[in-house]
Amino acid sequence: MSGYLKIKVEGTRPHDAREIAERLIAFNRRTAGRPEPQPFVVTLRAEDGALRGGIEAILHWDVVFIDTFWIDEELRGRKLGAQLIAAAETEARGRGANIAYLDTFSWQARPFYERQGYAVFGELPYAEGKHRRYFMWKSLQP
């Protein structure tokens, strides 16, 4: 490649962001044989069908990332979270996952995840040390 190249910080442009991601994914597939990711959700719904909680997860190779996990505040403390994460882990195992990982902040649910068998493997300070971000994992092998 010859000619002029310029590095520039720009506002979010969805087309550019999508192209950057697509090019990285194409490289990963060529280089490492990366399979198609397998996203899935596990939901908690009321009798009327209203969404009251859920998990958004994505499986890459044999590792599942628990990306988003939310339950209505009024339903917390009823062991529904444990049931949701168990359902996500069961689904992930059925798709070939051996490991699950996630991240959570110091004001969120670290103790909950530890009760579910997750362990911290890394952490970062946030807000000038006021908060922490914890990266956690769990073996899904029997």
PDB file of C-alpha atoms in Angstrom:
ATOM      1  CA  MET A   1       0.000   0.000   0.000  1.00  0.00           C
ATOM      2  CA  SER A   2       1.406   3.359  -0.935  1.00  0.00           C
ATOM      3  CA  GLY A   3       0.163   6.834  -0.460  1.00  0.00           C
ATOM      4  CA  TYR A   4      -1.195   8.888   2.344  1.00  0.00           C
ATOM      5  CA  LEU A   5      -2.489   7.270   5.546  1.00  0.00           C
ATOM      6  CA  LYS A   6      -4.064   9.262   8.366  1.00  0.00           C
ATOM      7  CA  ILE A   7      -4.990   8.232  11.901  1.00  0.00           C
ATOM      8  CA  LYS A   8      -8.085  10.054  13.110  1.00  0.00           C
ATOM      9  CA  VAL A   9     -10.427   9.750  16.104  1.00  0.00           C
ATOM     10  CA  GLU A  10     -14.011   9.911  14.864  1.00  0.00           C
ATOM     11  CA  GLY A  11     -17.469   9.715  16.358  1.00  0.00           C
ATOM     12  CA  THR A  12     -19.262   6.394  16.238  1.00  0.00           C
ATOM     13  CA  ARG A  13     -20.084   5.403  12.697  1.00  0.00           C
ATOM     14  CA  PRO A  14     -22.032   2.109  12.632  1.00  0.00           C
ATOM     15  CA  HIS A  15     -20.841   1.209   9.129  1.00  0.00           C
ATOM     16  CA  ASP A  16     -17.168   1.592  10.091  1.00  0.00           C
ATOM     17  CA  ALA A  17     -17.618  -0.267  13.378  1.00  0.00           C
ATOM     18  CA  ARG A  18     -19.319  -3.142  11.555  1.00  0.00           C
ATOM     19  CA  GLU A  19     -16.570  -3.281   8.917  1.00  0.00           C
ATOM     20  CA  ILE A  20     -13.813  -3.312  11.557  1.00  0.00           C
ATOM     21  CA  ALA A  21     -15.519  -6.208  13.367  1.00  0.00           C
ATOM     22  CA  GLU A  22     -16.174  -8.128  10.140  1.00  0.00           C
ATOM     23  CA  ARG A  23     -12.555  -7.796   9.022  1.00  0.00           C
ATOM     24  CA  LEU A  24     -11.236  -8.995  12.393  1.00  0.00           C
ATOM     25  CA  ILE A  25     -13.633 -11.941  12.387  1.00  0.00           C
ATOM     26  CA  ALA A  26     -12.569 -12.859   8.823  1.00  0.00           C
ATOM     27  CA  PHE A  27      -8.912 -12.770   9.898  1.00  0.00           C
ATOM     28  CA  ASN A  28      -9.678 -14.939  12.951  1.00  0.00           C
ATOM     29  CA  ARG A  29     -11.538 -17.486  10.840  1.00  0.00           C
ATOM     30  CA  ARG A  30      -8.683 -17.728   8.313  1.00  0.00           C
ATOM     31  CA  THR A  31      -5.954 -17.849  10.930  1.00  0.00           C
ATOM     32  CA  ALA A  32      -7.432 -19.878  13.784  1.00  0.00           C
ATOM     33  CA  GLY A  33     -10.351 -21.676  12.160  1.00  0.00           C
ATOM     34  CA  ARG A  34     -12.764 -19.740  14.353  1.00  0.00           C
ATOM     35  CA  PRO A  35     -16.249 -21.228  14.080  1.00  0.00           C
ATOM     36  CA  GLU A  36     -19.416 -19.172  13.881  1.00  0.00           C
ATOM     37  CA  PRO A  37     -20.337 -17.890  17.343  1.00  0.00           C
ATOM     38  CA  GLN A  38     -23.507 -19.355  18.815  1.00  0.00           C
ATOM     39  CA  PRO A  39     -25.545 -16.704  20.626  1.00  0.00           C
ATOM     40  CA  PHE A  40     -28.522 -17.664  22.779  1.00  0.00           C
ATOM     41  CA  VAL A  41     -30.757 -16.203  25.468  1.00  0.00           C
ATOM     42  CA  VAL A  42     -32.401 -17.677  28.534  1.00  0.00           C
ATOM     43  CA  THR A  43     -35.477 -15.795  29.663  1.00  0.00           C
ATOM     44  CA  LEU A  44     -37.609 -15.475  32.767  1.00  0.00           C
ATOM     45  CA  ARG A  45     -41.177 -14.541  31.844  1.00  0.00           C
ATOM     46  CA  ALA A  46     -44.323 -13.795  33.789  1.00  0.00           C
ATOM     47  CA  GLU A  47     -47.556 -15.651  33.086  1.00  0.00           C
ATOM     48  CA  ASP A  48     -48.621 -12.824  30.760  1.00  0.00           C
ATOM     49  CA  GLY A  49     -45.385 -13.183  28.749  1.00  0.00           C
ATOM     50  CA  ALA A  50     -43.704 -10.077  30.175  1.00  0.00           C
ATOM     51  CA  LEU A  51     -39.930 -10.356  30.375  1.00  0.00           C
ATOM     52  CA  ARG A  52     -38.845 -10.337  34.034  1.00  0.00           C
ATOM     53  CA  GLY A  53     -35.238 -11.426  33.622  1.00  0.00           C
ATOM     54  CA  GLY A  54     -32.794 -13.132  31.377  1.00  0.00           C
ATOM     55  CA  ILE A  55     -29.312 -13.956  30.205  1.00  0.00           C
ATOM     56  CA  GLU A  56     -27.704 -13.189  26.882  1.00  0.00           C
ATOM     57  CA  ALA A  57     -24.772 -15.505  26.158  1.00  0.00           C
ATOM     58  CA  ILE A  58     -22.516 -16.410  23.269  1.00  0.00           C
ATOM     59  CA  LEU A  59     -20.508 -19.578  22.687  1.00  0.00           C
ATOM     60  CA  HIS A  60     -17.128 -19.405  20.959  1.00  0.00           C
ATOM     61  CA  TRP A  61     -15.460 -22.774  20.402  1.00  0.00           C
ATOM     62  CA  ASP A  62     -15.911 -24.479  23.790  1.00  0.00           C
ATOM     63  CA  VAL A  63     -16.208 -21.333  25.923  1.00  0.00           C
ATOM     64  CA  VAL A  64     -19.435 -19.501  26.726  1.00  0.00           C
ATOM     65  CA  PHE A  65     -19.458 -15.825  27.636  1.00  0.00           C
ATOM     66  CA  ILE A  66     -22.322 -14.757  29.891  1.00  0.00           C
ATOM     67  CA  ASP A  67     -22.653 -11.292  28.388  1.00  0.00           C
ATOM     68  CA  THR A  68     -25.751  -9.807  30.005  1.00  0.00           C
ATOM     69  CA  PHE A  69     -27.685 -11.025  33.049  1.00  0.00           C
ATOM     70  CA  TRP A  70     -30.626  -9.131  34.522  1.00  0.00           C
ATOM     71  CA  ILE A  71     -33.563  -9.880  36.853  1.00  0.00           C
ATOM     72  CA  ASP A  72     -36.265  -7.474  38.002  1.00  0.00           C
ATOM     73  CA  GLU A  73     -35.236  -6.152  41.395  1.00  0.00           C
ATOM     74  CA  GLU A  74     -38.505  -7.268  42.996  1.00  0.00           C
ATOM     75  CA  LEU A  75     -37.758 -10.891  42.014  1.00  0.00           C
ATOM     76  CA  ARG A  76     -34.229 -11.028  43.398  1.00  0.00           C
ATOM     77  CA  GLY A  77     -33.494 -13.262  46.362  1.00  0.00           C
ATOM     78  CA  ARG A  78     -35.851 -16.033  45.206  1.00  0.00           C
ATOM     79  CA  LYS A  79     -33.143 -18.271  43.697  1.00  0.00           C
ATOM     80  CA  LEU A  80     -34.392 -17.430  40.191  1.00  0.00           C
ATOM     81  CA  GLY A  81     -30.937 -16.115  39.274  1.00  0.00           C
ATOM     82  CA  ALA A  82     -29.369 -19.436  40.204  1.00  0.00           C
ATOM     83  CA  GLN A  83     -31.957 -21.218  38.057  1.00  0.00           C
ATOM     84  CA  LEU A  84     -31.325 -18.888  35.104  1.00  0.00           C
ATOM     85  CA  ILE A  85     -27.561 -19.298  35.205  1.00  0.00           C
ATOM     86  CA  ALA A  86     -27.909 -23.068  35.624  1.00  0.00           C
ATOM     87  CA  ALA A  87     -30.140 -23.156  32.522  1.00  0.00           C
ATOM     88  CA  ALA A  88     -27.587 -21.104  30.565  1.00  0.00           C
ATOM     89  CA  GLU A  89     -24.768 -23.415  31.658  1.00  0.00           C
ATOM     90  CA  THR A  90     -26.805 -26.491  30.727  1.00  0.00           C
ATOM     91  CA  GLU A  91     -27.517 -25.036  27.283  1.00  0.00           C
ATOM     92  CA  ALA A  92     -23.857 -24.145  26.829  1.00  0.00           C
ATOM     93  CA  ARG A  93     -22.733 -27.657  27.839  1.00  0.00           C
ATOM     94  CA  GLY A  94     -25.185 -29.089  25.326  1.00  0.00           C
ATOM     95  CA  ARG A  95     -23.501 -26.946  22.669  1.00  0.00           C
ATOM     96  CA  GLY A  96     -20.058 -28.218  23.711  1.00  0.00           C
ATOM     97  CA  ALA A  97     -18.907 -25.631  26.260  1.00  0.00           C
ATOM     98  CA  ASN A  98     -16.317 -26.617  28.866  1.00  0.00           C
ATOM     99  CA  ILE A  99     -15.816 -23.161  30.404  1.00  0.00           C
ATOM    100  CA  ALA A 100     -18.065 -20.201  31.233  1.00  0.00           C
ATOM    101  CA  TYR A 101     -16.869 -16.689  31.915  1.00  0.00           C
ATOM    102  CA  LEU A 102     -18.387 -13.310  32.688  1.00  0.00           C
ATOM    103  CA  ASP A 103     -17.606  -9.948  34.178  1.00  0.00           C
ATOM    104  CA  THR A 104     -19.297  -7.982  36.924  1.00  0.00           C
ATOM    105  CA  PHE A 105     -18.709  -4.746  38.807  1.00  0.00           C
ATOM    106  CA  SER A 106     -18.130  -4.248  42.519  1.00  0.00           C
ATOM    107  CA  TRP A 107     -21.665  -2.863  42.959  1.00  0.00           C
ATOM    108  CA  GLN A 108     -23.234  -5.788  41.133  1.00  0.00           C
ATOM    109  CA  ALA A 109     -23.219  -9.520  41.775  1.00  0.00           C
ATOM    110  CA  ARG A 110     -19.762 -10.922  42.556  1.00  0.00           C
ATOM    111  CA  PRO A 111     -20.942 -12.798  45.703  1.00  0.00           C
ATOM    112  CA  PHE A 112     -23.852 -14.293  43.737  1.00  0.00           C
ATOM    113  CA  TYR A 113     -21.511 -15.594  41.027  1.00  0.00           C
ATOM    114  CA  GLU A 114     -19.118 -16.993  43.632  1.00  0.00           C
ATOM    115  CA  ARG A 115     -22.030 -18.946  45.154  1.00  0.00           C
ATOM    116  CA  GLN A 116     -22.634 -20.384  41.671  1.00  0.00           C
ATOM    117  CA  GLY A 117     -19.025 -21.632  41.509  1.00  0.00           C
ATOM    118  CA  TYR A 118     -17.373 -18.767  39.591  1.00  0.00           C
ATOM    119  CA  ALA A 119     -13.901 -17.564  40.593  1.00  0.00           C
ATOM    120  CA  VAL A 120     -12.165 -14.263  39.892  1.00  0.00           C
ATOM    121  CA  PHE A 121      -9.310 -14.492  37.397  1.00  0.00           C
ATOM    122  CA  GLY A 122      -8.734 -10.770  36.936  1.00  0.00           C
ATOM    123  CA  GLU A 123      -9.858  -7.354  38.031  1.00  0.00           C
ATOM    124  CA  LEU A 124      -9.514  -3.725  36.981  1.00  0.00           C
ATOM    125  CA  PRO A 125     -10.014  -0.506  38.919  1.00  0.00           C
ATOM    126  CA  TYR A 126     -12.736   1.829  37.643  1.00  0.00           C
ATOM    127  CA  ALA A 127     -13.657   5.426  38.472  1.00  0.00           C
ATOM    128  CA  GLU A 128     -10.225   6.221  39.927  1.00  0.00           C
ATOM    129  CA  GLY A 129     -10.380   3.137  42.151  1.00  0.00           C
ATOM    130  CA  LYS A 130     -13.885   3.768  43.496  1.00  0.00           C
ATOM    131  CA  HIS A 131     -15.186   0.636  41.746  1.00  0.00           C
ATOM    132  CA  ARG A 132     -13.726  -2.645  40.495  1.00  0.00           C
ATOM    133  CA  ARG A 133     -14.548  -4.797  37.499  1.00  0.00           C
ATOM    134  CA  TYR A 134     -14.163  -8.526  38.126  1.00  0.00           C
ATOM    135  CA  PHE A 135     -13.589 -11.132  35.442  1.00  0.00           C
ATOM    136  CA  MET A 136     -14.815 -14.552  36.561  1.00  0.00           C
ATOM    137  CA  TRP A 137     -14.812 -18.077  35.189  1.00  0.00           C
ATOM    138  CA  LYS A 138     -16.162 -21.531  35.952  1.00  0.00           C
ATOM    139  CA  SER A 139     -15.405 -24.991  34.620  1.00  0.00           C
ATOM    140  CA  LEU A 140     -18.476 -26.621  33.090  1.00  0.00           C
ATOM    141  CA  GLN A 141     -16.912 -30.071  33.040  1.00  0.00           C
ATOM    142  CA  PRO A 142     -18.405 -32.652  35.396  1.00  0.00           C
TER     143      PRO A 142
END
